Short mmCIF file of C-alpha atoms in Angstrom, two decimals:
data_model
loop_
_atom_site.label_atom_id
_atom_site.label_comp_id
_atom_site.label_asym_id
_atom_site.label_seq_id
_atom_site.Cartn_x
_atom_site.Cartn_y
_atom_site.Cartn_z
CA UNK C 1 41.82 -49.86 -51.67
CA UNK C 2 41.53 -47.21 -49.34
CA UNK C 3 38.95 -45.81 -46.91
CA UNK C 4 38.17 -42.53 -45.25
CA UNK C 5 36.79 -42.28 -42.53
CA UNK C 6 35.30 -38.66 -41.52
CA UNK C 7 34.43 -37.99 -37.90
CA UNK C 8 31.82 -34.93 -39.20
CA UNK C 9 31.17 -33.89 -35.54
CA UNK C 10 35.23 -32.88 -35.00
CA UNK C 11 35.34 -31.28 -38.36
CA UNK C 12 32.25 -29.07 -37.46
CA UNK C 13 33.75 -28.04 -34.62
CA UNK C 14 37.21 -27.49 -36.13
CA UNK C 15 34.86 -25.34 -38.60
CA UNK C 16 32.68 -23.40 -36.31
CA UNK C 17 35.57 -22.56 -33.79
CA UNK C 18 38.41 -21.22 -36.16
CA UNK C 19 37.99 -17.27 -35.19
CA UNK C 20 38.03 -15.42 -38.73
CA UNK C 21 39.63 -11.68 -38.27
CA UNK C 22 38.97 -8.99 -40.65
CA UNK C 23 42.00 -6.55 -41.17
CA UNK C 24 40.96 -2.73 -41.89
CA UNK C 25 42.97 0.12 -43.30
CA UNK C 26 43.65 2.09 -40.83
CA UNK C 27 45.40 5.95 -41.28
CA UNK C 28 46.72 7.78 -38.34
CA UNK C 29 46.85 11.11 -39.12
CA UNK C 30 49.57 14.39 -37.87
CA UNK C 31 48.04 17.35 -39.03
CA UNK C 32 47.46 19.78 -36.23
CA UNK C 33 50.25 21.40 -34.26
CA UNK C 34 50.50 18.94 -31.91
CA UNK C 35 49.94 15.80 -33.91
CA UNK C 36 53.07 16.63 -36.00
CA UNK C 37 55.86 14.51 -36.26
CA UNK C 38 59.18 16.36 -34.73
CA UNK C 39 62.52 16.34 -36.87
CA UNK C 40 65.13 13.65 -34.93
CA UNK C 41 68.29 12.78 -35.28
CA UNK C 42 69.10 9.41 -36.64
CA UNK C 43 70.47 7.95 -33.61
CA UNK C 44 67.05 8.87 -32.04
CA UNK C 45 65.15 7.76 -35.07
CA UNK C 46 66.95 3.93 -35.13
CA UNK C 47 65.79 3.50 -30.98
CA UNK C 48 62.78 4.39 -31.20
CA UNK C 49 62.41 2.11 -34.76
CA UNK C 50 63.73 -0.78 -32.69
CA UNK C 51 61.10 0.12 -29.40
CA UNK C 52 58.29 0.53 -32.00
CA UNK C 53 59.22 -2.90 -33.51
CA UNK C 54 59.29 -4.66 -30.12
CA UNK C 55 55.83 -3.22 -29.43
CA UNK C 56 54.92 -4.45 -33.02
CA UNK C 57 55.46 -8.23 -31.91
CA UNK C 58 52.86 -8.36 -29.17
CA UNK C 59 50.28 -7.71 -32.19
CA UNK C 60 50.74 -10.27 -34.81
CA UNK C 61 47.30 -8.89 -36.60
CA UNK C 62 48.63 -5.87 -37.20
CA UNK C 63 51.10 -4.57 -40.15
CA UNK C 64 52.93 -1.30 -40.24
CA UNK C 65 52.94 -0.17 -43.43
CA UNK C 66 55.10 3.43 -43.07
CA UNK C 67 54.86 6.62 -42.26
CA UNK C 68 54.97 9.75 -45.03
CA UNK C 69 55.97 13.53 -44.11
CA UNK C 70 56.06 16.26 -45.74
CA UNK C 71 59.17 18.96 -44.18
CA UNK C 72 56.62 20.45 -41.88
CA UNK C 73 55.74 17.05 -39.95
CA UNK C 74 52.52 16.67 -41.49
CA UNK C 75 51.44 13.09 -42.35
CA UNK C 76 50.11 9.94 -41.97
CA UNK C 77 50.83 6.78 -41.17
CA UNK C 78 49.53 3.56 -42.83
CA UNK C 79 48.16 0.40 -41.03
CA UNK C 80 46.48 -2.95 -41.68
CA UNK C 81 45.07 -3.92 -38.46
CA UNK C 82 41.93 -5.09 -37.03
CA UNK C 83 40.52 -1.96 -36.36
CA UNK C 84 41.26 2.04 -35.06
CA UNK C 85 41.48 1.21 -31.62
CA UNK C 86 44.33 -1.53 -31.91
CA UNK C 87 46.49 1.12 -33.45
CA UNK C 88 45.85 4.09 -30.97
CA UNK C 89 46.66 1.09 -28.72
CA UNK C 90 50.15 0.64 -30.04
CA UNK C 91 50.75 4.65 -30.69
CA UNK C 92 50.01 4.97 -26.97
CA UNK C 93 52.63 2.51 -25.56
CA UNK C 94 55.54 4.09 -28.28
CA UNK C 95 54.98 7.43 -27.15
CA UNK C 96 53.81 7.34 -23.85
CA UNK C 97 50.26 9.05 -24.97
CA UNK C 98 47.30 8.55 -27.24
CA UNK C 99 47.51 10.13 -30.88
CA UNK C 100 47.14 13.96 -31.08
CA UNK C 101 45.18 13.55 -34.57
CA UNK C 102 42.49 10.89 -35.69
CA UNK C 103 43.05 7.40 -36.13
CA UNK C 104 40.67 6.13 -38.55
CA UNK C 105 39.30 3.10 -40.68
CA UNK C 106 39.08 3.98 -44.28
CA UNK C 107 37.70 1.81 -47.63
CA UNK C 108 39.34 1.88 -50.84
CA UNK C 109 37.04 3.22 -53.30
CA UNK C 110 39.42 3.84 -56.19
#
């Protein structure tokens, strides 16, 4: 036979303290002149992949989904992170300034 003993006062507290984080689509946007993406060379592309990746591990909320262009530089790129401001966070330390074009939190509605 065996017995269980429950010590309800730890397991409330186990309950009540476990932070629960919400994760948000978030789109950064390069639309206007100077939000555009520039054309690079590959060797420049592959450093600043690997800098952007080392930034990437000092937010383990946050998932970098890609970025989509069209010839001219216009885009977006696609997030799941906690919020907009966590991403204009990260944009800011890769390029040494805060996003030209909006960062925002959008729903899926389709």
């Amino acid at each position: 036979m065996y017995c269980v003993n429950y010590d309800y006062e730890v397991v409330s507290w186990i309950i009540y303290t476990k932070e629960v984080r919400a994760i948000a689509k978030v789109i950064e946007f390069h639309f206007t002149e100077k939000g555009r993406l520039p054309k690079i060379s590959p060797e420049e592309l592959e450093g600043f992949k690997k800098k952007f990746a080392d930034i990437l591990k000092e937010y383990p909320d946050v998932k970098y989904n890609g970025t989509y262009t069209n010839e001219e530089g216009m885009g977006i790129c696609d997030w799941d992170a906690p919020n907009a401001e966590v991403v204009k966070e990260i944009v800011t330390k890769a390029l040494g300034a805060p996003p030209a074009d909006p960062v925002i939190v959008v729903e899926k509605i389709m």
